[in-house]
Coordinates of C-alpha atoms and ligand atoms in Angstrom, one line a residue:
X1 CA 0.5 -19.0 -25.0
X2 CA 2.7 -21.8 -23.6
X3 CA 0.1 -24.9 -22.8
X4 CA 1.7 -24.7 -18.8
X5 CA 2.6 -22.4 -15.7
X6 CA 5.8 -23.1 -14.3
X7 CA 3.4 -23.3 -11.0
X8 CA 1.3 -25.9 -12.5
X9 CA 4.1 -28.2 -13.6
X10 CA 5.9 -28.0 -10.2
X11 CA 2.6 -28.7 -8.2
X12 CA 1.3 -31.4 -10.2
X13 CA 4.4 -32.9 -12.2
X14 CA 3.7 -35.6 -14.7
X15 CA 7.5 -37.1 -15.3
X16 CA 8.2 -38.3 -18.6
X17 CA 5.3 -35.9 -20.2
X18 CA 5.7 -33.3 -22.5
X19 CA 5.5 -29.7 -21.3
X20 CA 5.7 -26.7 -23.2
X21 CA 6.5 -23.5 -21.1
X22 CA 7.6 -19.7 -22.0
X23 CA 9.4 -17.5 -19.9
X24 CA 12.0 -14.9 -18.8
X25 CA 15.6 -16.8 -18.3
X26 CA 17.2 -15.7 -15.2
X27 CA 20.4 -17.2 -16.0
X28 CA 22.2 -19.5 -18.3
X29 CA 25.4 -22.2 -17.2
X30 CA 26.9 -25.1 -18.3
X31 CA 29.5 -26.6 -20.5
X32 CA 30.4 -26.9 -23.9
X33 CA 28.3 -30.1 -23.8
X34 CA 25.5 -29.1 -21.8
X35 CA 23.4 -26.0 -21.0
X36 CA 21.5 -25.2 -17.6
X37 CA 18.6 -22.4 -18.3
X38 CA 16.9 -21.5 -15.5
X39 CA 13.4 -20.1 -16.5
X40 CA 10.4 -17.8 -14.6
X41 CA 7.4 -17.1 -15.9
X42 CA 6.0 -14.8 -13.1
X43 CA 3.7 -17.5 -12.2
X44 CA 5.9 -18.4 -8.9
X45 CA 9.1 -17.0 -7.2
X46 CA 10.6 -20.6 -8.4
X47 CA 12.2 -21.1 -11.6
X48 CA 12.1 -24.0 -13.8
X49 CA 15.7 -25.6 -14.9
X50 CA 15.7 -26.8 -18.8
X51 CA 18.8 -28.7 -20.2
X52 CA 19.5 -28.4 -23.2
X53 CA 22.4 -30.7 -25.1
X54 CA 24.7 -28.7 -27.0
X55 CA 24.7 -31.2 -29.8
X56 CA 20.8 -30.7 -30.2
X57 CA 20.6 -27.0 -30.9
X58 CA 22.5 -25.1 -33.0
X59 CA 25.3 -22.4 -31.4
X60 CA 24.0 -19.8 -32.7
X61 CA 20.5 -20.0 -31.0
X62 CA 22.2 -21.1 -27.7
X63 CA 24.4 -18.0 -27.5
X64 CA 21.0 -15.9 -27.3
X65 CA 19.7 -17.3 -24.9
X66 CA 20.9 -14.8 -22.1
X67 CA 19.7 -13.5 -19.1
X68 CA 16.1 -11.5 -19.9
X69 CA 15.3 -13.0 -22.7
X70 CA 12.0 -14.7 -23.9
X71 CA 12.0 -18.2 -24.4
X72 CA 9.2 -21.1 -25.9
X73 CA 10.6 -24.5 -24.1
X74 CA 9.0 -27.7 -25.4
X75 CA 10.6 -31.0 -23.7
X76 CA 10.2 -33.9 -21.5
X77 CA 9.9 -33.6 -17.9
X78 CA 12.0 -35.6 -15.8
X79 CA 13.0 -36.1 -12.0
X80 CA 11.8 -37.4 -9.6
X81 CA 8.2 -36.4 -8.2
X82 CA 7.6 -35.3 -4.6
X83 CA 11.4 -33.5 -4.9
X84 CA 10.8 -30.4 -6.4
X85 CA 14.6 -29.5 -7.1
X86 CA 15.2 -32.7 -8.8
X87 CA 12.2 -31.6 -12.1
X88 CA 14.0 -30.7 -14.8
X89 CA 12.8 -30.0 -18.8
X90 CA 14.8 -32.1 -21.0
X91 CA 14.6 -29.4 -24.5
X92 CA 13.7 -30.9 -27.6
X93 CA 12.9 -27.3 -28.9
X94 CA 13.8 -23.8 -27.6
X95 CA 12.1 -21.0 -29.5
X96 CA 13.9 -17.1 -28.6
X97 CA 10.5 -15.2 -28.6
X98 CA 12.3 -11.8 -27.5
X99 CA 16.3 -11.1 -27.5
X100 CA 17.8 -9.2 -24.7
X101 CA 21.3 -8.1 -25.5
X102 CA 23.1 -9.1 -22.6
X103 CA 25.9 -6.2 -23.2
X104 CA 22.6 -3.4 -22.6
X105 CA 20.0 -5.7 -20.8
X106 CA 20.0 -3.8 -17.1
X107 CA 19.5 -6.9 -14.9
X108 CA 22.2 -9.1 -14.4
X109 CA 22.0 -12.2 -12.6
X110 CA 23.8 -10.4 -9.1
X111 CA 22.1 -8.4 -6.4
X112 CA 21.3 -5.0 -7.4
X113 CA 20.0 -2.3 -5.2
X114 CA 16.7 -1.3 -4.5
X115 CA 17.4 2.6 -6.0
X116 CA 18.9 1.3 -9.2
X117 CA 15.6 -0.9 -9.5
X118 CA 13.5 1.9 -9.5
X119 CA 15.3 3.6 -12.2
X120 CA 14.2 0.5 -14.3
X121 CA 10.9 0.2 -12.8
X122 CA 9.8 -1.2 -16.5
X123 CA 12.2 -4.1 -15.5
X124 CA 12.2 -4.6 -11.6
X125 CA 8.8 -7.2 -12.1
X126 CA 11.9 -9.7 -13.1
X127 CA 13.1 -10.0 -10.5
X128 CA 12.6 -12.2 -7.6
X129 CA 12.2 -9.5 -5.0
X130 CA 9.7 -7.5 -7.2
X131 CA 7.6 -10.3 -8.5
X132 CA 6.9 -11.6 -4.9
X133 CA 5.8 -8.0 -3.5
X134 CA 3.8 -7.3 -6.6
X135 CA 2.0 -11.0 -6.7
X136 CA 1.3 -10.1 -2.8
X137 CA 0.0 -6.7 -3.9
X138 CA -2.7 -9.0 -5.7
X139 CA -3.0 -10.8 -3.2
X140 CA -3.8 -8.0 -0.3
X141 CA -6.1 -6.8 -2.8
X142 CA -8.1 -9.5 -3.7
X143 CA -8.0 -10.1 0.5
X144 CA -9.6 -6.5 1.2
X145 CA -12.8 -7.5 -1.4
X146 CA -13.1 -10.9 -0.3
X147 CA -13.2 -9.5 3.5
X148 CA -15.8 -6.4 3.0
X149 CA -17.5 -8.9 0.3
X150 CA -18.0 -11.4 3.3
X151 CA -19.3 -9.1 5.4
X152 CA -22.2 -7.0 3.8
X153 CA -20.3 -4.0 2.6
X154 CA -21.3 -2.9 -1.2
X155 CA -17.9 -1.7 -3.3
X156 CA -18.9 1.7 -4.5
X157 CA -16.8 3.9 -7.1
X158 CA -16.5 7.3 -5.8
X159 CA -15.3 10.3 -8.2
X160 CA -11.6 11.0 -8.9
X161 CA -12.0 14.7 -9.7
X162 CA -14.1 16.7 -7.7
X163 CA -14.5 20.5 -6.3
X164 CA -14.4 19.4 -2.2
X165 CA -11.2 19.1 -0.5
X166 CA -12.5 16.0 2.4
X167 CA -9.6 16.4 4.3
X168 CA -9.6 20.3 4.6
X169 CA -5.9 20.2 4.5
X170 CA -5.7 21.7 0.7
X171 CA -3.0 19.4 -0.4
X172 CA -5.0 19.0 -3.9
X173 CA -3.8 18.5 -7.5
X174 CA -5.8 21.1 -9.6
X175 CA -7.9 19.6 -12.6
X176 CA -8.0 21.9 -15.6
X177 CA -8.4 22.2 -19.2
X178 CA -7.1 25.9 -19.3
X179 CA -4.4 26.7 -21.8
X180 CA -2.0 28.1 -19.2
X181 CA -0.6 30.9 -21.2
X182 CA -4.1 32.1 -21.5
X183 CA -6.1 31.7 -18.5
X184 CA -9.6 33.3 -18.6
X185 CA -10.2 36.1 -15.9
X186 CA -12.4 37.8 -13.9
X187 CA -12.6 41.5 -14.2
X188 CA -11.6 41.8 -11.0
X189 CA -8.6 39.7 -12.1
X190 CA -9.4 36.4 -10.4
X191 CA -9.5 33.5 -12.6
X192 CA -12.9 32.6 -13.8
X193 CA -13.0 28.7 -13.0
X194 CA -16.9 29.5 -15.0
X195 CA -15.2 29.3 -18.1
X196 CA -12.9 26.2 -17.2
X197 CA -13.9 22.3 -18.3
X198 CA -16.4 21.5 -15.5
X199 CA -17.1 25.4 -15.0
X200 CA -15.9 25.5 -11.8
X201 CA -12.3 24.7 -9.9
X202 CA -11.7 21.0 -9.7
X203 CA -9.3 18.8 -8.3
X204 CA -8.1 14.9 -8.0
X205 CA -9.8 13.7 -5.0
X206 CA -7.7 13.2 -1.5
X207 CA -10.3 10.9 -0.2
X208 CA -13.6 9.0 -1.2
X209 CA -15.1 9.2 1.9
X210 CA -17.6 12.5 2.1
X211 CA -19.1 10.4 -1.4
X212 CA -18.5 7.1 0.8
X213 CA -21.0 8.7 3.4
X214 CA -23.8 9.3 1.4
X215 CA -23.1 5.9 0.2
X216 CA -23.7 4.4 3.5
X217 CA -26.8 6.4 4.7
X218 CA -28.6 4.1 2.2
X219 CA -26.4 0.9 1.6
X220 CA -25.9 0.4 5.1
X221 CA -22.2 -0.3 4.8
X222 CA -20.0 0.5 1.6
X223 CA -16.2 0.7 1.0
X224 CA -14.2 2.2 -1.6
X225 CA -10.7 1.2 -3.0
X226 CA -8.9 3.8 -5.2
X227 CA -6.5 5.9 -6.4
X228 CA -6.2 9.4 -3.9
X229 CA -3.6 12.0 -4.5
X230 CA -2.3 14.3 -2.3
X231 CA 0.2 17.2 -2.9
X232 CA 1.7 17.4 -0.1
X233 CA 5.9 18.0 -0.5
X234 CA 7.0 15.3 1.7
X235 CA 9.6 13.4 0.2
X236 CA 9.5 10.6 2.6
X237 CA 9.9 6.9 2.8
X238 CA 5.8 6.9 3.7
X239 CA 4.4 9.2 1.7
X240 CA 3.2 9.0 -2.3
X241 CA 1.6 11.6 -4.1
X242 CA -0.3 8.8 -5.3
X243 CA -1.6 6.2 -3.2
X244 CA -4.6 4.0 -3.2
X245 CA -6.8 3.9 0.2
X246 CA -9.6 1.7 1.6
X247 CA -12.2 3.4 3.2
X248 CA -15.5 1.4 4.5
X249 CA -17.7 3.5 5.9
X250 CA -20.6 1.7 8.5
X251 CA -24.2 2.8 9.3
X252 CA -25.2 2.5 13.2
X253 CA -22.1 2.5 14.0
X254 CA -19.9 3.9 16.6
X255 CA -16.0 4.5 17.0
X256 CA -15.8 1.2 19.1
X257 CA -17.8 -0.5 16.4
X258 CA -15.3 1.3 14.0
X259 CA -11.9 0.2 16.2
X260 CA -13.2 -3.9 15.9
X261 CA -13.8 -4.1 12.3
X262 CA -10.7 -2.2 11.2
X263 CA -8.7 -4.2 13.4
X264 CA -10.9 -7.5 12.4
X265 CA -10.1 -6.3 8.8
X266 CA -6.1 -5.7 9.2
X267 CA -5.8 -9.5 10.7
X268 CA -7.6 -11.2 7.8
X269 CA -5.9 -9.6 5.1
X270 CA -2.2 -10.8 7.0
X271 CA -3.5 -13.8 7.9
X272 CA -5.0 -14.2 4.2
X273 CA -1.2 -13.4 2.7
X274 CA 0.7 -15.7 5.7
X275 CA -2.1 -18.7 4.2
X276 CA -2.3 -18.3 0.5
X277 CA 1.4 -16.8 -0.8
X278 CA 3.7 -18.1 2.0
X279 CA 6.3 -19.0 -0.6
X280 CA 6.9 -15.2 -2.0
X281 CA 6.3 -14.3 2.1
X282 CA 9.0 -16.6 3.1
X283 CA 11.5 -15.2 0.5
X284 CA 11.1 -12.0 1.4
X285 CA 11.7 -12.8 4.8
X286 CA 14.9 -14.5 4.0
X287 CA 15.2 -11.6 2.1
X288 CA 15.2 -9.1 5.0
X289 CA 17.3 -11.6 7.4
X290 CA 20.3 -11.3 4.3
X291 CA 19.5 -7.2 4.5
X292 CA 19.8 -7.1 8.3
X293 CA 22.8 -9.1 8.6
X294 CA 25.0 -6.3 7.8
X295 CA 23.1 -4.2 10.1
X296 CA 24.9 -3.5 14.1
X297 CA 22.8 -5.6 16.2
X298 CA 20.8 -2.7 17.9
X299 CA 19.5 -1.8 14.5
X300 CA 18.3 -5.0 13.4
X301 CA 14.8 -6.0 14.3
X302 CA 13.6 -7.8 17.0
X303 CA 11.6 -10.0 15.1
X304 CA 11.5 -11.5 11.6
X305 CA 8.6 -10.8 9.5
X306 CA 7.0 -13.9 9.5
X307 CA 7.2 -13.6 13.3
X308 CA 6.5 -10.1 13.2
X309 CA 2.8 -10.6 10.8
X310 CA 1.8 -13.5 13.3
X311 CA 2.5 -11.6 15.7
X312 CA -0.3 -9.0 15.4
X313 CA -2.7 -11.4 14.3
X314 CA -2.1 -13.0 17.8
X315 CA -2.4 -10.1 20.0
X316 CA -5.0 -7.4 20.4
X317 CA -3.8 -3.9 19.6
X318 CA -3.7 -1.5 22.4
X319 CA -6.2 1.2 22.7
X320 CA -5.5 4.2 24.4
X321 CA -6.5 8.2 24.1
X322 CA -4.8 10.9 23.0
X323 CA -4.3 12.5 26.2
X324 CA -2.8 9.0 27.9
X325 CA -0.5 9.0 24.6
X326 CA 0.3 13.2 25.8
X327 CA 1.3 11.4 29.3
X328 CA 3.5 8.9 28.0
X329 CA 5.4 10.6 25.5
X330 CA 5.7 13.4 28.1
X331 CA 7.7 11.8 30.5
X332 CA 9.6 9.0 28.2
X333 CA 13.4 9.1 27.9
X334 CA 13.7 10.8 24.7
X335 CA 11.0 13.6 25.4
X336 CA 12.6 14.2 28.7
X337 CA 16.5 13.8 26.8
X338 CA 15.5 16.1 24.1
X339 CA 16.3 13.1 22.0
X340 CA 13.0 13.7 19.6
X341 CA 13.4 16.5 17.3
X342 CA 9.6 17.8 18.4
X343 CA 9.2 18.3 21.9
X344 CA 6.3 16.5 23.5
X345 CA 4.7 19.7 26.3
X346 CA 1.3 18.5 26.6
X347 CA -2.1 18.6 25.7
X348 CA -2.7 19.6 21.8
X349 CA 0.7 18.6 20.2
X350 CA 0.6 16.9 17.2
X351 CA 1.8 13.2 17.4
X352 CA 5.0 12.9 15.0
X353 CA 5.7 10.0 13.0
X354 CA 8.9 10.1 15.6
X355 CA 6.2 9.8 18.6
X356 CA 4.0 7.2 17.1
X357 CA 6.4 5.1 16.6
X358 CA 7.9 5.5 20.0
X359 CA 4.4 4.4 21.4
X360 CA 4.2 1.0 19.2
X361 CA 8.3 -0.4 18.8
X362 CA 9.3 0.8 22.4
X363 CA 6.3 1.4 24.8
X364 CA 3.4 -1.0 23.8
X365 CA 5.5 -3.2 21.3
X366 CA 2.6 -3.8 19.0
X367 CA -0.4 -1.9 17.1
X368 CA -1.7 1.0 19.0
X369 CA -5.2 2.4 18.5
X370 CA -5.3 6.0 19.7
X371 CA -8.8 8.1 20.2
X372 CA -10.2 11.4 21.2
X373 CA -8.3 13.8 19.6
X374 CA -7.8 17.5 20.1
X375 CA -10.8 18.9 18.0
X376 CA -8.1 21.3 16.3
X377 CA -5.8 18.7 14.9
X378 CA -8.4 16.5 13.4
X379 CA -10.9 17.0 10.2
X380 CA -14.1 18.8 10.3
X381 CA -16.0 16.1 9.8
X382 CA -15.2 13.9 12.8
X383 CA -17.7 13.6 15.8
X384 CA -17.3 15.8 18.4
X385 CA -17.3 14.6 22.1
X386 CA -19.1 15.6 25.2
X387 CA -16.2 17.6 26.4
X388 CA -16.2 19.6 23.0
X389 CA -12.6 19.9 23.1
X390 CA -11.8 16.3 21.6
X391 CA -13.3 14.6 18.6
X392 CA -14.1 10.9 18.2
X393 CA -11.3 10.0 15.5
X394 CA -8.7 7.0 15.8
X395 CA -5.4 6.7 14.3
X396 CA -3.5 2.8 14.1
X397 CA -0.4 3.2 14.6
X398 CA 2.2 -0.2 13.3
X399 CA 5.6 -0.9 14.1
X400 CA 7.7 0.2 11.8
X401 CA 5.3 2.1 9.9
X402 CA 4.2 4.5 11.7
X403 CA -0.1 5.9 10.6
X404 CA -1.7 2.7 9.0
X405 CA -5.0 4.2 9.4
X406 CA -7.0 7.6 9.9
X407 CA -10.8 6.9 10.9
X408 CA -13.5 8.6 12.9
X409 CA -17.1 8.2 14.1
X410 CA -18.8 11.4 11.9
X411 CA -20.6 14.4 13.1
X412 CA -23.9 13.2 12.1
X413 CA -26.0 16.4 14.0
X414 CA -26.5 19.1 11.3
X415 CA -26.7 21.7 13.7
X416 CA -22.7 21.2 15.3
X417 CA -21.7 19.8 11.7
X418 CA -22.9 23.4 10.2
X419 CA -20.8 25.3 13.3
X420 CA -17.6 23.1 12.9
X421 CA -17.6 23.7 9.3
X422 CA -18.3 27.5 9.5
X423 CA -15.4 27.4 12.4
X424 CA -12.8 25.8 10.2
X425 CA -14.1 27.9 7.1
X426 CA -14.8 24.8 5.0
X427 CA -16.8 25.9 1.9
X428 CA -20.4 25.1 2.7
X429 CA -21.3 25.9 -0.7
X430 CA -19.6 23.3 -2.1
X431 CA -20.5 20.5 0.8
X432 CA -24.2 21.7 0.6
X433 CA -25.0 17.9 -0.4
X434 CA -22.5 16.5 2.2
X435 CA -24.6 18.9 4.8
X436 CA -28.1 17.6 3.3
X437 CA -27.6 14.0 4.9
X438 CA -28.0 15.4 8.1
X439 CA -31.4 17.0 7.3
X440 CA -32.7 13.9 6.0
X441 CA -32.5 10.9 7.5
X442 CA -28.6 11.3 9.8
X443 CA -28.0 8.0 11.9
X444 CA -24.6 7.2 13.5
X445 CA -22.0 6.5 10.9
X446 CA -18.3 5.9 11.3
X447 CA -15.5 4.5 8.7
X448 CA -11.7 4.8 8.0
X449 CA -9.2 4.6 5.6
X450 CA -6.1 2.2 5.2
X451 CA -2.6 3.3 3.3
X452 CA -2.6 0.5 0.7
X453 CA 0.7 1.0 0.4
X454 CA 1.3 1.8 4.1
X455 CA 0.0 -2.1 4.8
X456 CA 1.6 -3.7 1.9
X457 CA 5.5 -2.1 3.4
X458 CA 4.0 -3.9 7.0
X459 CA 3.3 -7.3 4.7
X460 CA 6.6 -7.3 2.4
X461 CA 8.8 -5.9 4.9
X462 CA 9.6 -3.2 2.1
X463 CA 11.0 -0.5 4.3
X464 CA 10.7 2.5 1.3
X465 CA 6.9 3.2 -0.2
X466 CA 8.6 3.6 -3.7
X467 CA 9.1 -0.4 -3.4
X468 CA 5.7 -1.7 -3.0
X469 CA 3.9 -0.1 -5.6
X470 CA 4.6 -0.5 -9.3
X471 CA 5.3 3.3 -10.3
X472 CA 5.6 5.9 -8.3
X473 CA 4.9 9.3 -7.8
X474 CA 6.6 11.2 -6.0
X475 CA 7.5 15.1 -5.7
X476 CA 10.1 15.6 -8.8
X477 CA 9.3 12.1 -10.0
X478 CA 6.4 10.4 -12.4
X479 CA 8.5 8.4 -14.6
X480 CA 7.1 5.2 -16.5
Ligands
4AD501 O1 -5.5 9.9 7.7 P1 -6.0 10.2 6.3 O2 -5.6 11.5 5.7 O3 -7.6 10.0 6.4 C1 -8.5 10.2 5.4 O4 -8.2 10.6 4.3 C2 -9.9 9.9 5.8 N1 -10.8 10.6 4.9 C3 -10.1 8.4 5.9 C4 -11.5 8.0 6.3 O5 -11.8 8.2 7.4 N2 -12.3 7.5 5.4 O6 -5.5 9.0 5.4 C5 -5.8 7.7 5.6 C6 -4.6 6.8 5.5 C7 -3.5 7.1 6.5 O7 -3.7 6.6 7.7 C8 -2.3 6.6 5.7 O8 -2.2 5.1 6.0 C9 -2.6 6.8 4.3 O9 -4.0 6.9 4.2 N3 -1.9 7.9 3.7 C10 -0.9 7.9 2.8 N4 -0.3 6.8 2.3 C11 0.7 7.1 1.4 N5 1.1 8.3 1.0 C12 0.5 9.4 1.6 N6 0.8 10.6 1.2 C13 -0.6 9.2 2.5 N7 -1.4 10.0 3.2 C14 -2.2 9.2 3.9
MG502 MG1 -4.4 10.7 9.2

């Protein structure tokens, strides 16, 4: 291990000491006389220069150091203090910890694209771009358990396989130990899920929440933070197959109660990204301007994203129902045009990714929180209002993303629980523990879940899900 970060030596240089770094070289100039190695060591979007006299080292080590390979550095630091660009590592010795043949070696020190990257996802972390959306990934991360820590909630570890479907939507990756040449049946010719591993059909979970619940009606308030899957064939610039959600879920609490703490919660973790990792924030702004530039100017956006991140931690987001969402998107200019490709009519439509946006980039301008939704497009599980046609559920919708987060205060009355379960057939049998909560002991509960990955694309700007988590799956794709 090299005795220094690259971020420690350019926050606290000691000129004239002796440092001793390793890292990735991003490129490699100079002269006959003179080499300029410009180093990174994932510790901080900025490199380190070392210069290293020709007539020090010999040729032969010199010529190897190329772009991507591995480097010890130990030398004197010089410059001037207080001017970052001026620190320098004068090399007494350079060690080549790891070739990379720069005839194969995939990166070259130019701008490649996005697609190509995640072809050589086992790479992309070297570059400039990646490194600063995957330290923010930490980041957000460490952000969401410092806020829930902060504020009573209990992290609880729900299961990845299980037999319920939570969302009722049956978009679930089967779990199975079954050789599938040979799969045990019934005699009625159904397969006999008896003889399978956990003798009975299991999948990968598309939610912790139903397991978050029981959580709550003892902890008070929990959350949990993990993988979900869903197999749904959407091949979309929103949408993973694996994808990791936050879902708090709050005793005595109501969807109002529910609405302030997710939108407490979204502000904190921006505002804890904009304070703590404003250098890899501002590069990826920059990052976006250069993208944009070639864009006409009615496609570019309105705002950077720095401006666009302070921008909703500044405002409050707007909270309106379904049915004032039906009004508005009935009569706006598209609807009315035909200009969206599903036509708004009324009452009961489902709210497109083409609609929500609509609402937030054109009509409200910022994050919208929409309530009381049609009982029939909404989850079994959601409380049920007076009217019993709408349910107490809320969607935020973000510019430019589109669904950030699904939430709900729950049915927490066994009686109308039982009837909305038996009247969208979910399996009662297999949420008979789920059911038992509201025989003994029910309160008022409500939670949500966030899209990781849905507010990481918001932070980073990332416009394609693929980009902001390390490998993806996708339909067709779970390389690396
Ligand atoms: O709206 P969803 O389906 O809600 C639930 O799963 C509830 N059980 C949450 C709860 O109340 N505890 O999913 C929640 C969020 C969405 O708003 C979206 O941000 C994200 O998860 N999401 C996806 N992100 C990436 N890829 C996908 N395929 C996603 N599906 C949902
Ligand atoms: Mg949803």
């Amino acid at each position: 291990m090299g005795k220094a970060r690259i971020i420690e030596i350019l926050e606290a240089p000691i000129i004239n000491s002796t440092v001793d770094i390793n890292g990735w070289v991003r490129t490699r100039r100079g002269s006959k006389n003179v080499s300029f190695i410009s180093v990174n060591d994932g510790s901080t979007i900025r490199n380190i220069q070392v210069v290293a006299e020709s007539s020090n080292f010999k040729e032969e080590l010199l010529k190897k150091i190329t772009t991507g390979s591995c480097i010890k550095v130990i030398g004197k630091l010089i410059g001037s203090s207080g001017q970052e660009q001026n620190l320098e590592i004068n090399a007494e010795s350079i060690s080549i910890l790891g070739e990379a043949d720069g005839e194969e070696y995939p990166l070259q020190p130019k701008k490649h694209s996005l697609e190509f990257l995640r072809e050589k996802a086992h790479l992309r972390f070297r570059t400039n771009t990646f490194s600063a959306v995957f330290r923010l990934r930490h980041a957000l991360t460490f952000a969401i358990h410092n806020y829930f820590n902060s504020n009573g909630y209990i992290n609880i570890h729900t299961p990845v396989i299980t037999g319920a479907d939570a969302e009722g939507a049956g978009e679930m990756f089967k779990v199975s130990n079954f050789n599938f040449n040979d799969i045990p049946k019934k005699e009625n010719g159904e397969i006999d899920y008896n003889k399978d591993f956990f003798g009975k059909q299991t999948n990968l979970t598309v939610s912790g929440q139903l397991e978050a619940e029981l959580g709550a009606l003892a902890l008070g308030r929990v959350y949990t933070f993990g993988p979900t899957f869903r197999a749904e064939n959407s091949n979309t610039s929103r949408h993973l197959s694996e994808f990791w959600m936050i879902e708090p879920e709050t005793a005595f609490a109501d969807l109002n109660d529910n609405m302030d703490l997710a939108e407490d919660f979204l502000k904190y973790c921006i505002k804890y990204c904009l304070e703590n990792y404003r250098e890899d924030l501002d590069f990826l702004n920059s990052r976006l301007e250069n993208e944009e530039k070639n864009l006409k100017k009615e496609e570019r956006s309105e705002m950077s994203l720095l401006q666009r991140l302070s921008f909703v931690i500044d405002n409050n987001f707007e909270r309106i129902s379904y049915s004032e969402a039906i009004d508005i998107l009935r009569n706006c200019k598209p609807n009315k045009k035909k200009k969206f490709q599903f036509i708004i009519n009324g009452f009961g439509d489902e709210l497109q990714s083409e609609h929500e946006r609509h609402l937030v980039e054109k009509t409200f301008k910022k994050p919208v929180i929409i309530t009381d939704y049609p009982k029939e497009i909404k989850a079994f599980y959601m409380k049920m209002n007076d009217d019993n046609s709408t349910v107490r559920a809320m969607d935020i919708l973000f510019p430019l993303i589109g669904e950030m987060v699904g939430g709900s205060q729950r049915e927490e009355d066994y009686v109308k629980l039982n009837k909305r379960m038996e009247e969208m057939n979910v399996d009662k049998d297999e949420l008979w523990w789920y059911l038992e909560t509201r025989k003994f002991g029910t309160c008022v509960h409500s939670g949500f879940g966030l899209g990781f990955e849905r507010l990481m694309m918001f932070i980073t700007g990332m416009k394609n899900i693929r980009d902001v988590i390390p490998f993806p799956r996708t339909p067709q794709n779970a390389e690396f």
